[in-house]
PDB file of C-alpha atoms in Angstrom:
ATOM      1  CA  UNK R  28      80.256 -27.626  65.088  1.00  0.00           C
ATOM      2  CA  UNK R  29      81.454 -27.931  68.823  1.00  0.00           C
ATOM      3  CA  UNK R  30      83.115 -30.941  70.617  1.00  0.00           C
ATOM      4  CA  UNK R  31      82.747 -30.911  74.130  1.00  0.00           C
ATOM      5  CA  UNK R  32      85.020 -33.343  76.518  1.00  0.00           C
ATOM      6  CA  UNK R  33      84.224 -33.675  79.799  1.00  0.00           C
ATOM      7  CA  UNK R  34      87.598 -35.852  81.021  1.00  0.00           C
ATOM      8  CA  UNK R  35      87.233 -37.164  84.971  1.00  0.00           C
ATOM      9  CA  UNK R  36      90.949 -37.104  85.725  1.00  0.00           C
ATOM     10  CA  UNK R  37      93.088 -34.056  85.238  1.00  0.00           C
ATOM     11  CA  UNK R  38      96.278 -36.791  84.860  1.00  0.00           C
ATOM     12  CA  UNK R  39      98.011 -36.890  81.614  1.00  0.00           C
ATOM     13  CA  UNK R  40      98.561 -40.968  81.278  1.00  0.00           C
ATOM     14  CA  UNK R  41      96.938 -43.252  78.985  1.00  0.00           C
ATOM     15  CA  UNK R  42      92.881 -41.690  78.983  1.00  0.00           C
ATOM     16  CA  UNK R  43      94.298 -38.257  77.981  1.00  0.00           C
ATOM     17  CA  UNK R  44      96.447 -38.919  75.327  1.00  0.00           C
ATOM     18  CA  UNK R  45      93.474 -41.551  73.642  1.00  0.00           C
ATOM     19  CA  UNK R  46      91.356 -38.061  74.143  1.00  0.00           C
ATOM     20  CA  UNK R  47      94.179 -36.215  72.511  1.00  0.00           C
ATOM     21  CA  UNK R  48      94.010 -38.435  69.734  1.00  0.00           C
ATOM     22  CA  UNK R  49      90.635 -38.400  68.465  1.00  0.00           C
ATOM     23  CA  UNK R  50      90.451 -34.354  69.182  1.00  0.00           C
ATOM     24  CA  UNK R  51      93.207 -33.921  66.512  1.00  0.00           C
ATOM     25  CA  UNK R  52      91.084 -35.820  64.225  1.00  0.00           C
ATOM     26  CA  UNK R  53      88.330 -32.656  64.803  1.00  0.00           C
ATOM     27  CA  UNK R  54      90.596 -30.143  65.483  1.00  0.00           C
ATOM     28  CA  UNK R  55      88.752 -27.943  62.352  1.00  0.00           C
ATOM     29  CA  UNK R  56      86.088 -27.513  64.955  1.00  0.00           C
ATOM     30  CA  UNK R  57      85.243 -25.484  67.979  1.00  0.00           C
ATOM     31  CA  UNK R  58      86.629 -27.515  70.932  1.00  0.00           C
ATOM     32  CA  UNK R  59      86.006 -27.276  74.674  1.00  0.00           C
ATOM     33  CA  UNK R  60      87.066 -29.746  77.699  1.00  0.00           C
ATOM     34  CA  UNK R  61      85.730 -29.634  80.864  1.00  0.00           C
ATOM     35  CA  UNK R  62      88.369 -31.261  83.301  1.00  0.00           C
ATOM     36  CA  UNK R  63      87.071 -33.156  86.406  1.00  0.00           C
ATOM     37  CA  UNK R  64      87.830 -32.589  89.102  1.00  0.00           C
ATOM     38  CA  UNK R  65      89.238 -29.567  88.365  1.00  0.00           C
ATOM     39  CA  UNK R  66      86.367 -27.609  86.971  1.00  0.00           C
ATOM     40  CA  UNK R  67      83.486 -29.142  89.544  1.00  0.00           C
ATOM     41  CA  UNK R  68      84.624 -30.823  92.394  1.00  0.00           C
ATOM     42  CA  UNK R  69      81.076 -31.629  94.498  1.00  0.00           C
ATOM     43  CA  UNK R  70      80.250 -34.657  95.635  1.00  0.00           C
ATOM     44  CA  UNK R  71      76.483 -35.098  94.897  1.00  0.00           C
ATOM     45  CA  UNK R  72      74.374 -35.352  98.826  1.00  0.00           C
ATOM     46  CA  UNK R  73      71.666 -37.435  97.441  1.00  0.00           C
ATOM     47  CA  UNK R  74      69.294 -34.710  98.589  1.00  0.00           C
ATOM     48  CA  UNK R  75      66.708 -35.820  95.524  1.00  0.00           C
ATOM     49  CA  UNK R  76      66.456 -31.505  95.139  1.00  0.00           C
ATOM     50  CA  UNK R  77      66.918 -31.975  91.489  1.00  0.00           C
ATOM     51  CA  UNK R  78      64.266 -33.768  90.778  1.00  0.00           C
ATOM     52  CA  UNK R  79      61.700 -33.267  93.136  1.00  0.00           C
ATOM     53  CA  UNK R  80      61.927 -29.500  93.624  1.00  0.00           C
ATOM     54  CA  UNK R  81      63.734 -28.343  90.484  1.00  0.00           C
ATOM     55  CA  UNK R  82      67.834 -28.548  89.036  1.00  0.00           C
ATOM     56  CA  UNK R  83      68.169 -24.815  90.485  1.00  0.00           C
ATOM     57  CA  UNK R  84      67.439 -26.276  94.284  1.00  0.00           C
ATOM     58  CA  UNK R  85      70.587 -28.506  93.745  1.00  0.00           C
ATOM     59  CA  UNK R  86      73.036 -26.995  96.237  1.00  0.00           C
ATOM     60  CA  UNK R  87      76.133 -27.037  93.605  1.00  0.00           C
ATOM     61  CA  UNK R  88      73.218 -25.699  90.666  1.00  0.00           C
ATOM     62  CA  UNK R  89      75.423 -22.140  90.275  1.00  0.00           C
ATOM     63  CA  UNK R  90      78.714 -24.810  90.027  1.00  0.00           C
ATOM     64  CA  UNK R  91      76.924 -27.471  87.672  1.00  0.00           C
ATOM     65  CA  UNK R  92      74.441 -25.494  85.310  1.00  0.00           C
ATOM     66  CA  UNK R  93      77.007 -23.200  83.529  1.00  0.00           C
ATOM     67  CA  UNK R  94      78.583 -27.308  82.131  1.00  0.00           C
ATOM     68  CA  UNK R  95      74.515 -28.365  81.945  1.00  0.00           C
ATOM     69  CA  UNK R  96      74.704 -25.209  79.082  1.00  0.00           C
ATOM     70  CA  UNK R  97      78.059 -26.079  77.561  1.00  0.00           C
ATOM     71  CA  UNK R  98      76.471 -29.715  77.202  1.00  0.00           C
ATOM     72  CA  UNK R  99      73.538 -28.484  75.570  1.00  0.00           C
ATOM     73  CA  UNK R 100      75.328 -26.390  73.393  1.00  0.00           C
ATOM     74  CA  UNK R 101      77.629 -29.275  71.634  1.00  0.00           C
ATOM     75  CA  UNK R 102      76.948 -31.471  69.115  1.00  0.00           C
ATOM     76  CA  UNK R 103      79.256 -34.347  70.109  1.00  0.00           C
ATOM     77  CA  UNK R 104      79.984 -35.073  73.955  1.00  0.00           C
ATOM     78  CA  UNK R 105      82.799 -36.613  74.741  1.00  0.00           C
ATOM     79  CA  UNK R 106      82.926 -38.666  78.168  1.00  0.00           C
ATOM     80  CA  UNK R 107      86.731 -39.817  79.106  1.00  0.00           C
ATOM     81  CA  UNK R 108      87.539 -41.592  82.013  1.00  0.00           C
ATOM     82  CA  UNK R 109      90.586 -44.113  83.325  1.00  0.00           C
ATOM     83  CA  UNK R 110      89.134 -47.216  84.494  1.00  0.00           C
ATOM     84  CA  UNK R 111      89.838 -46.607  88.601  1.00  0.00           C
ATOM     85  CA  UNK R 112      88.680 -49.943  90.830  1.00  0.00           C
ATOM     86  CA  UNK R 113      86.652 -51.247  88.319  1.00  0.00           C
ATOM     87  CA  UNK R 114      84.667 -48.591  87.189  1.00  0.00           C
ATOM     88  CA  UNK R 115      84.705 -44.493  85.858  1.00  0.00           C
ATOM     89  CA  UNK R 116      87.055 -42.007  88.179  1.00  0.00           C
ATOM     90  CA  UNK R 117      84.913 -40.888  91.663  1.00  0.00           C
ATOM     91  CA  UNK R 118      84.783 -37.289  89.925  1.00  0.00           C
ATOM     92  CA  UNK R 119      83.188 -38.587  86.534  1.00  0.00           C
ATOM     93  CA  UNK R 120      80.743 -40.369  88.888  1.00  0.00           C
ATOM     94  CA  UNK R 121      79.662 -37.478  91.259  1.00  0.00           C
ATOM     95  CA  UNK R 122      79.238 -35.593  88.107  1.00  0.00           C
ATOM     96  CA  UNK R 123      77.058 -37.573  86.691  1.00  0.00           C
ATOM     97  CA  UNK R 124      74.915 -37.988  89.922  1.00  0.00           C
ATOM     98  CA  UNK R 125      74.478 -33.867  89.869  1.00  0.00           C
ATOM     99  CA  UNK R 126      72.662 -34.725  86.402  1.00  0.00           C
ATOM    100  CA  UNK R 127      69.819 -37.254  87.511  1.00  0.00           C
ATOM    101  CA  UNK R 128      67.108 -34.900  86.549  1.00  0.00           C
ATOM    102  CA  UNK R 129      67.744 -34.936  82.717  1.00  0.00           C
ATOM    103  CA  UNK R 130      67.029 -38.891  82.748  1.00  0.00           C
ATOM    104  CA  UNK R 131      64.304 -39.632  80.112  1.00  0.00           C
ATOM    105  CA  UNK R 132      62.567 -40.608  83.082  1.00  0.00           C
ATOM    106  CA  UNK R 133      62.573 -37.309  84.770  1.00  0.00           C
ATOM    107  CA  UNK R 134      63.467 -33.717  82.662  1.00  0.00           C
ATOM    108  CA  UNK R 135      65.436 -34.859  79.440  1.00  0.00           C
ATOM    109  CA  UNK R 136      66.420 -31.758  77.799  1.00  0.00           C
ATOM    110  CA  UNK R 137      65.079 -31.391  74.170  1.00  0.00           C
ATOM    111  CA  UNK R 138      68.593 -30.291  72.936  1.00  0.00           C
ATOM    112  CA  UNK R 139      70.200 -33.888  73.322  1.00  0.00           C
ATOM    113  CA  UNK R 140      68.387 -35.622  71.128  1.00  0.00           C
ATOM    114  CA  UNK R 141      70.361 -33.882  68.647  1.00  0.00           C
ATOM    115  CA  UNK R 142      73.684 -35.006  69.629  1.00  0.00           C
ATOM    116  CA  UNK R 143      75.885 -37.682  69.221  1.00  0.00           C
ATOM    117  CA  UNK R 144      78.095 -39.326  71.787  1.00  0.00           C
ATOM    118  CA  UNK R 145      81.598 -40.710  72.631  1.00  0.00           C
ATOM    119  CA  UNK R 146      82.846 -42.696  75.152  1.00  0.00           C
ATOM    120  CA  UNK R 147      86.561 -43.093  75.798  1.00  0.00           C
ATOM    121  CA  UNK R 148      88.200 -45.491  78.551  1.00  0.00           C
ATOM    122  CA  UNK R 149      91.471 -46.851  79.276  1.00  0.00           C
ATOM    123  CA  UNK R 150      92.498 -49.278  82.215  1.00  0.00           C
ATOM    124  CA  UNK R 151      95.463 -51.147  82.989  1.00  0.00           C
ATOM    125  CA  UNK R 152      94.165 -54.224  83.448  1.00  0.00           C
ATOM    126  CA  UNK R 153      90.013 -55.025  83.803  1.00  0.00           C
ATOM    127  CA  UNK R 154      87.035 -52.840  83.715  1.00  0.00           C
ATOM    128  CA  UNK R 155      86.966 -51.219  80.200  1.00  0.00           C
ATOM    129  CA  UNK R 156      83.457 -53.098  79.484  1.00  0.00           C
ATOM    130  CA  UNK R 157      82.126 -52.147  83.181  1.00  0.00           C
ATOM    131  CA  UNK R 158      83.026 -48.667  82.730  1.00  0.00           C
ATOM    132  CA  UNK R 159      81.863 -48.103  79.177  1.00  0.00           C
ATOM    133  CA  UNK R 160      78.720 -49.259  79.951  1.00  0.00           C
ATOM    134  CA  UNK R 161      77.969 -47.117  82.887  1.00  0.00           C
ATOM    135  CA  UNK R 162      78.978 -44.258  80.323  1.00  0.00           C
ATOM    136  CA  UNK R 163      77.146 -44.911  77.626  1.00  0.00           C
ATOM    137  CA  UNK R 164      73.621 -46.104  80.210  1.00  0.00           C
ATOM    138  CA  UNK R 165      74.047 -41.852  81.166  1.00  0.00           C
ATOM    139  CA  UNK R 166      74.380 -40.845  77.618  1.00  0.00           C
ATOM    140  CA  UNK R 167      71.227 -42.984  76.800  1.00  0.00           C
ATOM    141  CA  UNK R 168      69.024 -41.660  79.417  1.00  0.00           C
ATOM    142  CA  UNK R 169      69.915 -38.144  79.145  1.00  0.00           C
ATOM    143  CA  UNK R 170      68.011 -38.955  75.325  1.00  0.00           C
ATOM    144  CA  UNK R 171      71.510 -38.575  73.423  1.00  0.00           C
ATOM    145  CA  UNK R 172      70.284 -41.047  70.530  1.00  0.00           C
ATOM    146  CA  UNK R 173      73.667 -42.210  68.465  1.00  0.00           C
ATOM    147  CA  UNK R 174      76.945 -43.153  71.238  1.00  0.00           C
ATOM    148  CA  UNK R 175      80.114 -45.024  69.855  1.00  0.00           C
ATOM    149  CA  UNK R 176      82.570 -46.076  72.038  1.00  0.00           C
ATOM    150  CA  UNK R 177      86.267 -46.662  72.280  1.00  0.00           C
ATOM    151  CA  UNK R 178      88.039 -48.202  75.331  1.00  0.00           C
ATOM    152  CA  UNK R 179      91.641 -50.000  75.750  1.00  0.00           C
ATOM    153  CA  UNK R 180      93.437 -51.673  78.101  1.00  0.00           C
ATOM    154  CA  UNK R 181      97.096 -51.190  78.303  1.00  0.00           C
ATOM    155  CA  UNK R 182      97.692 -53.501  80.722  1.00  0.00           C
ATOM    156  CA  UNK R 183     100.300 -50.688  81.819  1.00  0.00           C
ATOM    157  CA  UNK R 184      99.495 -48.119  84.909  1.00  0.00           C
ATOM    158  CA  UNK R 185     100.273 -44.896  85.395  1.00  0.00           C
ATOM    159  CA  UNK R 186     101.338 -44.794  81.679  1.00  0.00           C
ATOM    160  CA  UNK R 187     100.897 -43.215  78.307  1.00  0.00           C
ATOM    161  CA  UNK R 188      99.894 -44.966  75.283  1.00  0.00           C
ATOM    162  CA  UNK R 189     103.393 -43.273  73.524  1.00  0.00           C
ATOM    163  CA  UNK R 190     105.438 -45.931  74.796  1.00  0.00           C
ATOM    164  CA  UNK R 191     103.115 -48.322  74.569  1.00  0.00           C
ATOM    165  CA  UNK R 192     103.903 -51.146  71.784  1.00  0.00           C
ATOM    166  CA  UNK R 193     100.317 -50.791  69.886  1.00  0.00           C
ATOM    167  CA  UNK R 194     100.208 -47.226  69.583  1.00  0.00           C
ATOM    168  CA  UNK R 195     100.333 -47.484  66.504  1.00  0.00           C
ATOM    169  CA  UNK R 196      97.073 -49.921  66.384  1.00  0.00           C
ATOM    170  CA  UNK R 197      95.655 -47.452  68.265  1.00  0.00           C
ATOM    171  CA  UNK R 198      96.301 -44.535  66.302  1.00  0.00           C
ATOM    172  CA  UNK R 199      94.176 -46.899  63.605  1.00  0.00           C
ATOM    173  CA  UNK R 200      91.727 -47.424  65.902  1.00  0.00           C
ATOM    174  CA  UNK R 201      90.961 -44.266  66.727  1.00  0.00           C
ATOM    175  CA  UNK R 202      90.598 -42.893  63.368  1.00  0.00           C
ATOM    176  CA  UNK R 203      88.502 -45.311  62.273  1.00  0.00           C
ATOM    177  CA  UNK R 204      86.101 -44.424  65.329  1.00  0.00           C
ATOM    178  CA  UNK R 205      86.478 -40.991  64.343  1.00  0.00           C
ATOM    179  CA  UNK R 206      85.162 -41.366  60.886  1.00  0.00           C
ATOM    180  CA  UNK R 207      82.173 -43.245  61.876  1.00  0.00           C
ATOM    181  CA  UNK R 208      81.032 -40.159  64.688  1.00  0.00           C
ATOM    182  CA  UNK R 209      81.949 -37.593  62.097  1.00  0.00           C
ATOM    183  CA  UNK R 210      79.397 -39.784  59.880  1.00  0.00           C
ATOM    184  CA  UNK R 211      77.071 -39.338  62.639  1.00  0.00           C
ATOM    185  CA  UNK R 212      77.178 -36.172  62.739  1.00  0.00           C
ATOM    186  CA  UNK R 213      76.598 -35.465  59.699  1.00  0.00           C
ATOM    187  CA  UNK R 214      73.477 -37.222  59.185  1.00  0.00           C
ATOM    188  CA  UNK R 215      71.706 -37.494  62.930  1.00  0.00           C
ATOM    189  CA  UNK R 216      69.205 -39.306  63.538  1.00  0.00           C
ATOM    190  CA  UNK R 217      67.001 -41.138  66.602  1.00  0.00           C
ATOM    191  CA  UNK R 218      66.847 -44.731  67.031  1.00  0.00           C
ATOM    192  CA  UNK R 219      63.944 -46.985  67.881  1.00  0.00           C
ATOM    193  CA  UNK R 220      65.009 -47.533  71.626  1.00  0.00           C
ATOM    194  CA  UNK R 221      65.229 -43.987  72.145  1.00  0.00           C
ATOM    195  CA  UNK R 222      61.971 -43.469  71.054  1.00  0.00           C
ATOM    196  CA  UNK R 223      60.306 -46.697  72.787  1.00  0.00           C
ATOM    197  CA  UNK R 224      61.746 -45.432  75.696  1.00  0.00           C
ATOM    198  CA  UNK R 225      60.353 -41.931  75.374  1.00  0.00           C
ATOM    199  CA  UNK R 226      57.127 -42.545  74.737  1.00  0.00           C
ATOM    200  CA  UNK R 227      57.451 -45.258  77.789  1.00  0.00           C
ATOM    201  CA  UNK R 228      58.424 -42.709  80.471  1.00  0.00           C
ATOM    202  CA  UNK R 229      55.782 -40.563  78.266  1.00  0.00           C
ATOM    203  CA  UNK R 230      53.266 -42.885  79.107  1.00  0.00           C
ATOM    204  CA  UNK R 231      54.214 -42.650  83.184  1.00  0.00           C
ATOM    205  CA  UNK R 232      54.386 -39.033  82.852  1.00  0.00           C
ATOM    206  CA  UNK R 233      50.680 -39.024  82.424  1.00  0.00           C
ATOM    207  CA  UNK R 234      49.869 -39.941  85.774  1.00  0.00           C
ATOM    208  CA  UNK R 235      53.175 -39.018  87.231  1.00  0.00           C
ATOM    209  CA  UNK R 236      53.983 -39.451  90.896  1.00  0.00           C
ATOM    210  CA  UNK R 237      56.350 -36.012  90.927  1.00  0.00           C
ATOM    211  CA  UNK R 238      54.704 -32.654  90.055  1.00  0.00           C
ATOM    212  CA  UNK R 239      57.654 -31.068  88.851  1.00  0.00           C
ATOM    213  CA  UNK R 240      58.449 -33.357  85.847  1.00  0.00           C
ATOM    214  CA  UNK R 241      54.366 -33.787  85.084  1.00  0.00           C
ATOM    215  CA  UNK R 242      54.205 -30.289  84.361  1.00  0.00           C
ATOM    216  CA  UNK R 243      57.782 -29.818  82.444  1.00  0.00           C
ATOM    217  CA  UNK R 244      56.694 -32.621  80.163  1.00  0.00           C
ATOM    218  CA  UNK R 245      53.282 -30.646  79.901  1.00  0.00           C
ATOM    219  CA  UNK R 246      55.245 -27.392  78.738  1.00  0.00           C
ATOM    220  CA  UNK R 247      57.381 -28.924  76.771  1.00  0.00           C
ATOM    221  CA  UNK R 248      53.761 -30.567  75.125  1.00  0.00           C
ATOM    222  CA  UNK R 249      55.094 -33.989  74.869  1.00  0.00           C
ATOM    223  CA  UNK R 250      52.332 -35.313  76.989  1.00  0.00           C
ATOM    224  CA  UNK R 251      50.189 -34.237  73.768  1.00  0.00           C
ATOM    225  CA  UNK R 252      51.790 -35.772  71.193  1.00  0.00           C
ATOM    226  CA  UNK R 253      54.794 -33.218  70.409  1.00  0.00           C
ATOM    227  CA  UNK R 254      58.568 -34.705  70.153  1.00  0.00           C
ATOM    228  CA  UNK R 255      61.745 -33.146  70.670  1.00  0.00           C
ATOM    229  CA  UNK R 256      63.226 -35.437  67.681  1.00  0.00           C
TER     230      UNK R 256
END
């Protein structure tokens, strides 16, 4: 099995060592991190190129597609993240732009409906809930079916959980999560809203406003009654 984590800070404070935690708990598998912004570093244009012309007229595409293939490899994604004013790190979030064209809506590769997801944040103070949701809205869309999610707030900056006076609850915490996404993984499966949702955009596909996703959803044959789940 392989764990991907795709961390948007490269500091080692509270977010990394909460990462650390829960990849010792799958440490018998194969585990890669991407580290942002470190590994990709472009700030999406808003160009639209991705989705109206195709992901390989994206002007980062030779940057961003060899992650888009380490992503579809995985079976569990990990997205990590400190909570910075209020919401994910500015990295995690031009990241995530560069990847508007596997929406459900759009090109949703067939591969991530046969994945699970994890969210980790940490903040000081406010924004865990803000930031977890923004998270776990791009994990949905992309068609990633089962995402848990594990945030805490430290009320402590700069920090790492090791002298912080929960760790230990934390340590709990976290390998409870753990347990329930190795469950998960184990037995994967698609939920109802992921499937409302793709026979929805399914639906709009059929007399779809943008050529280039008409006719991917016509190779793929969903638009005749195939699934990717």
């Amino acid at each position: 099995m392989k764990v991907l984590t795709i961390i948007g800070t490269p500091h080692k404070g509270n977010t990394r060592a909460v990462v650390d935690l829960f990849l010792n708990e799958f440490k018998e598998n194969e585990i890669e991190e991407i580290v942002l912004p470190t590994d990709f570093n472009e700030i999406c244009y808003g160009c639209a190129n991705c989705i109206l012309k195709g992901e390989d007229k994206c002007p980062h595409y030779n940057k961003i597609n060899p992650i888009i293939k380490k992503i579809e490899e995985a079976d569990l994604i990990i997205l990590a993240t400190p909570v910075f004013v209020g919401s994910c790190s500015s990295s995690m979030k031009a990241f995530l732009d560069h990847l508007a064209y596997m929406w459900l809506v759009h090109r949703p590769k067939a591969s991530m409906f046969n994945k699970v997801g994890l969210i980790i944040t940490s903040a000081g103070g406010s924004g865990v809930k803000a930031t977890t949701k923004l998270l776990k809205s791009n994990l949905f869309y992309w068609g990633v079916p089962q995402i848990y999610k594990y945030g805490v707030t430290t009320m402590k900056m700069g920090g790492n959980y090791v002298d912080y006076k929960n760790k230990e609850k934390i340590k709990k915490q976290v390998s409870k999560k753990a347990k329930k996404v190795k469950k998960a993984l184990v037995k994967r499966k698609v939920k109802f809203k992921t499937k409302f949702f793709f026979k929805l955009f399914g639906m709009t596909q059929k007399k779809g406003w943008n050529k280039v996703d008409v006719d991917y959803w016509k190779e793929q044959g969903w638009l005749e009654g195939k699934k990717p789940y």
